[in-house]
Tab-separated table of C-alpha atoms in Angstrom:
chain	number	residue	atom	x	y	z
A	13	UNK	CA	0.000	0.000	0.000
A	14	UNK	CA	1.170	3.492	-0.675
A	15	UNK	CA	2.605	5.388	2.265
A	16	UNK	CA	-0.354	8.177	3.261
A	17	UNK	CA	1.885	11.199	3.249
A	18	UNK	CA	2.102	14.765	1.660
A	19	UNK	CA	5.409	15.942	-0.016
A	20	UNK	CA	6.960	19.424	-1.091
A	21	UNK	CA	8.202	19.397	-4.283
A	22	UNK	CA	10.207	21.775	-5.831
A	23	UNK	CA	9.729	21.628	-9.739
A	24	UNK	CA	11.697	22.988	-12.783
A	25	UNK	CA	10.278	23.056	-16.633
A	26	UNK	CA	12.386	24.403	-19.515
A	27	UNK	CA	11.107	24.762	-22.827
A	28	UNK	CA	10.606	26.281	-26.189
A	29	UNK	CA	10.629	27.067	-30.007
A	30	UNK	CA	14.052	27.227	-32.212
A	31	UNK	CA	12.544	29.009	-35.262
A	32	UNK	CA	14.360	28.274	-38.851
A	33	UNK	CA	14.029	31.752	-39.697
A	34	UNK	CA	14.127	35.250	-37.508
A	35	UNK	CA	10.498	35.431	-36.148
A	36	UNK	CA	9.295	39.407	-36.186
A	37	UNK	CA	6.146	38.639	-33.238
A	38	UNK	CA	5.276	35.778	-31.780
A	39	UNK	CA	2.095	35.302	-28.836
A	40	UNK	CA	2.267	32.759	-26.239
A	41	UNK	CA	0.072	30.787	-23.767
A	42	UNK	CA	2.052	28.597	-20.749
A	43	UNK	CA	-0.041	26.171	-18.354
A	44	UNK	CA	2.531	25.349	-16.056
A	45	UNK	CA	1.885	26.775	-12.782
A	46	UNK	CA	0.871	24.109	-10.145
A	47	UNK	CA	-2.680	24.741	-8.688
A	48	UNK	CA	-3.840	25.025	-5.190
A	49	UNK	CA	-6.554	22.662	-5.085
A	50	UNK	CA	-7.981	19.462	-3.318
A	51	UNK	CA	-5.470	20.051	-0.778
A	52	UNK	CA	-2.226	21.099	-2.941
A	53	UNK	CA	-0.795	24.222	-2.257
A	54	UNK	CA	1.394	26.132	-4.233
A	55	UNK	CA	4.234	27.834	-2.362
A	56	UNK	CA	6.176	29.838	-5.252
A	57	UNK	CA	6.291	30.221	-8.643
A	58	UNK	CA	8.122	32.044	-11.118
A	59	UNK	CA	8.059	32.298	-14.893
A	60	UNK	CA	11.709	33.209	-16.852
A	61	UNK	CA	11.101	34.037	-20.669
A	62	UNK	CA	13.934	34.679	-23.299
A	63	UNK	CA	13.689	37.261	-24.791
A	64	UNK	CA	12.341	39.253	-22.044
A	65	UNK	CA	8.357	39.892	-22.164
A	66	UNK	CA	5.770	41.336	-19.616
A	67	UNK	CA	3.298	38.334	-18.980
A	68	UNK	CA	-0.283	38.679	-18.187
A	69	UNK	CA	-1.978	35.985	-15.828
A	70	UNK	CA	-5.283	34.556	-15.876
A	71	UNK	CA	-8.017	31.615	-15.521
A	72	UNK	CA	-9.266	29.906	-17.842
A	73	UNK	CA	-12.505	28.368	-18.118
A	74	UNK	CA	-11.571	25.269	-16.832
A	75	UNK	CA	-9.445	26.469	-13.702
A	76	UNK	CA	-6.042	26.505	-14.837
A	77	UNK	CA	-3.224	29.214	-14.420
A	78	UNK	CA	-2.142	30.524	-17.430
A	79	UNK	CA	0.188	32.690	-18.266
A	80	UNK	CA	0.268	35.150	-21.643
A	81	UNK	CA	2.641	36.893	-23.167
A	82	UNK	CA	3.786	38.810	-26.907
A	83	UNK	CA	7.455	39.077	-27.915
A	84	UNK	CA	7.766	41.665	-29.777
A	85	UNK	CA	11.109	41.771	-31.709
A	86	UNK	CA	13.143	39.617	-33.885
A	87	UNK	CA	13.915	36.579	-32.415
A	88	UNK	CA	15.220	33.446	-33.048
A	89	UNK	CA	14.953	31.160	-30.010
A	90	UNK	CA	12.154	31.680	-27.608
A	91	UNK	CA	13.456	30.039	-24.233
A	92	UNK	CA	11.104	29.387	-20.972
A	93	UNK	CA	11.978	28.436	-17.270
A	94	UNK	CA	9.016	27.634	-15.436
A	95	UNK	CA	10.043	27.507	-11.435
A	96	UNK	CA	7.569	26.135	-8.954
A	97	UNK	CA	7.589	24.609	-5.032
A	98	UNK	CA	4.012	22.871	-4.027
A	99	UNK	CA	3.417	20.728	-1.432
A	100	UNK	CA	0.924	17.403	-2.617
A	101	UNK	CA	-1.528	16.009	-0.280
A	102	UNK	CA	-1.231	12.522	0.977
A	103	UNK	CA	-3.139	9.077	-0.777
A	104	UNK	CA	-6.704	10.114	-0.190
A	105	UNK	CA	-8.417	7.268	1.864
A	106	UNK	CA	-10.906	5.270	-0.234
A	107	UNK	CA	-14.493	6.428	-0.727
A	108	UNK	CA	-17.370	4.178	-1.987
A	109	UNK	CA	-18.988	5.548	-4.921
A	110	UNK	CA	-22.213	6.154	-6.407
A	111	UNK	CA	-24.476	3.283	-7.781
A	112	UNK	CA	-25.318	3.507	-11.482
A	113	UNK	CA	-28.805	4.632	-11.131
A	114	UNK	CA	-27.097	7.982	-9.576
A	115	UNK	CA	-24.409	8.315	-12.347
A	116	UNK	CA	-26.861	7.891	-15.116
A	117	UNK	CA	-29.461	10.661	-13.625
A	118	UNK	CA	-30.387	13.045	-16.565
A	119	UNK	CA	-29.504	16.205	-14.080
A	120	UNK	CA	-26.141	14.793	-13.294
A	121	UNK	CA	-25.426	13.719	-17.342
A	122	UNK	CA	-26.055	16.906	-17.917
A	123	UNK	CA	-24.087	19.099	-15.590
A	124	UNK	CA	-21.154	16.653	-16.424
A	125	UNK	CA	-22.346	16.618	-20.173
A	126	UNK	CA	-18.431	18.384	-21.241
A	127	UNK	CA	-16.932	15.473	-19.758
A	128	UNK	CA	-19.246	13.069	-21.437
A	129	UNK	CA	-19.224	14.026	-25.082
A	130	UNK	CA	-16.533	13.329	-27.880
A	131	UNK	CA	-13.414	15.795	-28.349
A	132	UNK	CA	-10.479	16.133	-31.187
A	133	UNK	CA	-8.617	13.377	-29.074
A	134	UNK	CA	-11.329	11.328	-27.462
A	135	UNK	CA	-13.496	9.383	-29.850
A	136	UNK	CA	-17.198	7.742	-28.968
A	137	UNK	CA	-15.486	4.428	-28.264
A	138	UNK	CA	-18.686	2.588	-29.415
A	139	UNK	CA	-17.825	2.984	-33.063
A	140	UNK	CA	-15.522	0.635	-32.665
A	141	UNK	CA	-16.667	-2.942	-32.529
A	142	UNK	CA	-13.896	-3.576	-29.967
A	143	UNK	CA	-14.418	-1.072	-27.804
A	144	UNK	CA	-17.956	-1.163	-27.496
A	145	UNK	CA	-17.729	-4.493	-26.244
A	146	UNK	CA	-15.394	-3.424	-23.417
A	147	UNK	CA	-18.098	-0.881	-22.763
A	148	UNK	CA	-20.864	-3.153	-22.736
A	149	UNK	CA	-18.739	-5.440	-20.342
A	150	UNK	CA	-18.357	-1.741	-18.228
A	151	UNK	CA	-21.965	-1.456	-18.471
A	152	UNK	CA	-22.267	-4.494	-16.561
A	153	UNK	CA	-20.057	-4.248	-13.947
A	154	UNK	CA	-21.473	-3.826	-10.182
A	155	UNK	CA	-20.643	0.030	-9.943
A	156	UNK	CA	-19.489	2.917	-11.859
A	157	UNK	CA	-16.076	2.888	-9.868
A	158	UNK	CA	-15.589	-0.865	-11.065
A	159	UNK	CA	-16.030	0.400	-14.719
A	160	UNK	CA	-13.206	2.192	-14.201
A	161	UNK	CA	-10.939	-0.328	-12.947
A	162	UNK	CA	-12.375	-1.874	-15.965
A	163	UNK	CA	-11.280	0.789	-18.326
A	164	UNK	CA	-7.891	1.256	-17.413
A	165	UNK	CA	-7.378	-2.830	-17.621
A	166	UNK	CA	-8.696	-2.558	-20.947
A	167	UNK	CA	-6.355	-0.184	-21.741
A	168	UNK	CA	-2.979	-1.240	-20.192
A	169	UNK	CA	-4.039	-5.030	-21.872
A	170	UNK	CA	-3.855	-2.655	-25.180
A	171	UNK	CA	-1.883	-0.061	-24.861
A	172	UNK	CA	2.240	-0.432	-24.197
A	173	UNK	CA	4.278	2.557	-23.329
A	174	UNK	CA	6.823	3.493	-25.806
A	175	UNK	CA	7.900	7.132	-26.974
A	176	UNK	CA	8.056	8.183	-30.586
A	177	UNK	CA	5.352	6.126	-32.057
A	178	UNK	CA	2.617	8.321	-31.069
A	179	UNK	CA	2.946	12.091	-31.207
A	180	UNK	CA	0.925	15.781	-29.708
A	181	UNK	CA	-1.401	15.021	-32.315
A	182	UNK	CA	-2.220	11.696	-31.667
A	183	UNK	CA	-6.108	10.344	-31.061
A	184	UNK	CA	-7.438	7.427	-28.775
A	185	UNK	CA	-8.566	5.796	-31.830
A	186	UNK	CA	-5.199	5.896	-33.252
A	187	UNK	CA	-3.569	5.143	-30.188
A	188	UNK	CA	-5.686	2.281	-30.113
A	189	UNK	CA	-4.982	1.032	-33.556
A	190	UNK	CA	-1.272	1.414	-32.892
A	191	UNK	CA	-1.078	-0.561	-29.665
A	192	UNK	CA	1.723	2.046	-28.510
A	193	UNK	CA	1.545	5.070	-26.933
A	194	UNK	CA	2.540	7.292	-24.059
A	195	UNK	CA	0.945	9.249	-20.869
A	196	UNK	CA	-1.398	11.511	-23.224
A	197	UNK	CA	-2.661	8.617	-25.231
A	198	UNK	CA	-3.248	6.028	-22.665
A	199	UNK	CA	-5.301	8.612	-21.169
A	200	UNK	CA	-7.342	9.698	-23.855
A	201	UNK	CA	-8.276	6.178	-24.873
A	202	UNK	CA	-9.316	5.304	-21.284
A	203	UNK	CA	-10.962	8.979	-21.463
A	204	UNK	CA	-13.110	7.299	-24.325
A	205	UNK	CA	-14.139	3.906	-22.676
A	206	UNK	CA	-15.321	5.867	-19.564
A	207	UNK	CA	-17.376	8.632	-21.363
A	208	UNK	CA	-18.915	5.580	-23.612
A	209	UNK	CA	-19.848	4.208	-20.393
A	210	UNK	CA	-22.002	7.215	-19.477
A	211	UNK	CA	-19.124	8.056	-16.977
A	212	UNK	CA	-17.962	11.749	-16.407
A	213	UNK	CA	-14.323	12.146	-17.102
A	214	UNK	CA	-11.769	14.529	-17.723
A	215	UNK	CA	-7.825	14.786	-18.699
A	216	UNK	CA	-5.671	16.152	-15.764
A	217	UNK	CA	-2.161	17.593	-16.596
A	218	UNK	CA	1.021	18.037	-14.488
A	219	UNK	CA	4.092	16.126	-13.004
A	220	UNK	CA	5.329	12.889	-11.308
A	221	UNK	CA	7.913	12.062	-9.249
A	222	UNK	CA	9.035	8.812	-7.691
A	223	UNK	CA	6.162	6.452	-6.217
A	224	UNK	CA	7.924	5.799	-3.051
A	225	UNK	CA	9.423	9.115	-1.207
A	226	UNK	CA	12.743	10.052	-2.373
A	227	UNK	CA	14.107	12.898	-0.372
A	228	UNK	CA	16.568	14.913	-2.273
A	229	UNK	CA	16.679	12.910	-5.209
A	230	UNK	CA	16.160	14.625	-8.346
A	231	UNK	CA	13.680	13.103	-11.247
A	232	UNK	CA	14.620	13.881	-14.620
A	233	UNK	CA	10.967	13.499	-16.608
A	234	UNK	CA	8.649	15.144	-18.556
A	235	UNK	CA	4.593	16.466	-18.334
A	236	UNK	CA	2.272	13.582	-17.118
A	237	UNK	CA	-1.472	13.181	-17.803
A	238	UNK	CA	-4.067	10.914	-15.925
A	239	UNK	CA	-7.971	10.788	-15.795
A	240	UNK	CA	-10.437	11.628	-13.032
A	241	UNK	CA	-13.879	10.313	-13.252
A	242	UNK	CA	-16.979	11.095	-11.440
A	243	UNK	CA	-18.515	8.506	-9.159
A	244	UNK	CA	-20.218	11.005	-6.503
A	245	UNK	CA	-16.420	12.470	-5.895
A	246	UNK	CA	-14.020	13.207	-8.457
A	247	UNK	CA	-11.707	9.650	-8.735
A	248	UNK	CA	-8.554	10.394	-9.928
A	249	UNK	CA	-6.224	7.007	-11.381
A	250	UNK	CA	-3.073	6.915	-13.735
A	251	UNK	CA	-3.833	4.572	-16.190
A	252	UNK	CA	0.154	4.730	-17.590
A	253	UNK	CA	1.174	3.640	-14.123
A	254	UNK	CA	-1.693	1.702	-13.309
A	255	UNK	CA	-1.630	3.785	-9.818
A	256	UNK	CA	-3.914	6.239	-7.906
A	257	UNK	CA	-2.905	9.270	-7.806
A	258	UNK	CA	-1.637	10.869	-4.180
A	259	UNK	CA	1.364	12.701	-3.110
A	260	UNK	CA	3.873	12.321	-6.377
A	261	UNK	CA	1.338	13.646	-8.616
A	262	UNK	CA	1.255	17.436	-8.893
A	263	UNK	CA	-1.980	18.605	-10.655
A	264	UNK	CA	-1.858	21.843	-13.088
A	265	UNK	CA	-4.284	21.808	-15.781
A	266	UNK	CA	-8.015	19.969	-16.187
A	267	UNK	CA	-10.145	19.915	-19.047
A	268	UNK	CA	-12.058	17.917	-21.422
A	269	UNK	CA	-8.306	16.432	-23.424
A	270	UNK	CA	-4.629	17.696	-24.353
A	271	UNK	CA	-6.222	20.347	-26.423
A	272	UNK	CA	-7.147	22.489	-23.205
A	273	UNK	CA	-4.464	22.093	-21.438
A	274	UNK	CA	-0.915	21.731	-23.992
A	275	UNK	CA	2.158	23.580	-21.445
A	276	UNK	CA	2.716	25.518	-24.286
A	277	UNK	CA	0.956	26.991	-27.076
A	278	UNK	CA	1.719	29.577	-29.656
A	279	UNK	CA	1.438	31.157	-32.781
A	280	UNK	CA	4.400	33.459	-34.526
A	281	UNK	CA	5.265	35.624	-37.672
A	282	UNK	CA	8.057	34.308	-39.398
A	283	UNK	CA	9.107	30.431	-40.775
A	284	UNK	CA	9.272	26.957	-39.332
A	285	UNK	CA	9.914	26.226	-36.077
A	286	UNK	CA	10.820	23.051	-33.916
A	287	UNK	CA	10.724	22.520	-29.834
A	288	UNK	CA	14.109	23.119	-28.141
A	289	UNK	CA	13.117	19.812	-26.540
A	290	UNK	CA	11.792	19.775	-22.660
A	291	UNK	CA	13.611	19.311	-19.169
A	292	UNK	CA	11.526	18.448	-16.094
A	293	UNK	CA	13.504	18.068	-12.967
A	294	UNK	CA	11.323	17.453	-9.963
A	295	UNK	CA	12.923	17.523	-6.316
A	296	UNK	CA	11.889	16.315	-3.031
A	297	UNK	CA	12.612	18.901	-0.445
């Protein structure tokens, strides 16, 4: 069993665009920033930005921290240092959920009805023979929450990990096809099975450090994703690790897939461009 305790963590993202040409302007959105929510709390943050820029900070609609900003100016590397220290809650003890009957109320399908329909990334799982017969079999099952033990199975029985088959762009469907696949796309294909099922659920962004405490050890990574569905609370599992989600999980963004909540999004004036590749080092204070 996981060991029921909180952690600070102190959390350093680098990133950004190498442009093949001087870019004149370019206009940029960063979800990075850690929230304080459902017992995290940030401690600090800082944003570093090369070339210099004046950032503007706001919410978006579905809670997250972002942070805008225009450089103005040719440039031809746009570097960003994203510095945070949060401290993560502890495993949260288990909570029984809802029965079906309560899931599938028409009030509650439709407050939840963003987290229920089909997005750029997450497909309606039932057009595919296969899949609708893992969501028939999720139908089934004694409870919502065992669906989604269900789902994830499904998945990980699918799905391996491996980098640089799948890419940003990547769907569940094509994840699924592919049999391959990393964070993003095991979690958009367990987004579909669970949202076939009837079952609220959305795509959480952030980090992850070690399972078991590590104390000044440093953990070279990059962004994770996992899912939270609703069964009468918010259920959050990591279907790449096969894991619940506690203290080495650091939440940032939530929304209905990767297209609400990418780290970094932009547009410029100028030529091609290509990522300056991505360093996340994550420390246990």
């Amino acid at each position: 069993m996981a060991p029921r305790a909180g952690r600070r963590l102190h959390i350093a993202h680098r990133t950004g665009y190498r442009y093949a040409d001087v870019v004149d302007a370019s206009f940029n959105e960063v979800r990075m920033t850690p929230l304080t929510i459902d017992g995290q709390l940030l401690i600090n943050h800082s944003l570093g930005i090369h070339p210099s820029a004046s950032i503007q900070t706001y919410q978006d609609y579905w809670g997250a921290q972002v942070e805008a900003f225009d450089v103005h100016g040719p440039h031809r590397v746009l570097e960003i240092a994203s510095i945070s220290t949060v401290d993560t809650p502890p495993l949260p003890e288990p909570v029984p959920g809802l029965a079906w009957a309560d899931v599938l109320d028409s009030n509650l399908q439709d407050m939840y009805s963003e987290f229920l329909a089909p997005t750029g990334y997450v497909d309606d799982a039932m057009a595919d023979d296969q899949r609708a017969a893992i969501v028939d079999e999720m139908r089934s099952s004694p409870t919502p929450w065992y669906a989604g033990t269900l789902a994830v199975a499904a998945v990980r029985d699918r799905i391996t990990y491996a980098s640089g088959v799948t890419d940003v762009s990547t769907t569940a469907a094509e994840a699924w096809v592919s049999r391959h696949g990393v964070c993003q796309d095991f979690t958009h294909a367990t987004l579909s099975l669970l949202r076939a099922a009837r079952v609220p659920a959305r795509y959480v962004s952030g980090y992850l450090h070690t399972e078991e405490p590590a104390p000044g050890q440093t953990v070279i990574g990059e962004s994770h994703a996992w899912v939270e569905y609703w069964d009468g609370i918010w259920h959050a599992v990591d279907p790449t690790n096969d894991r619940s989600v506690g203290a080495a999980h650091v939440i940032v963004a939530r929304g209905r897939d990767y297209a609400d909540v990418p780290p970094l999004k932009g547009i410029y004036a100028g030529g091609q461009s290509e990522g300056i590749g991505v360093t996340v080092e994550i420390t246990q204070l």
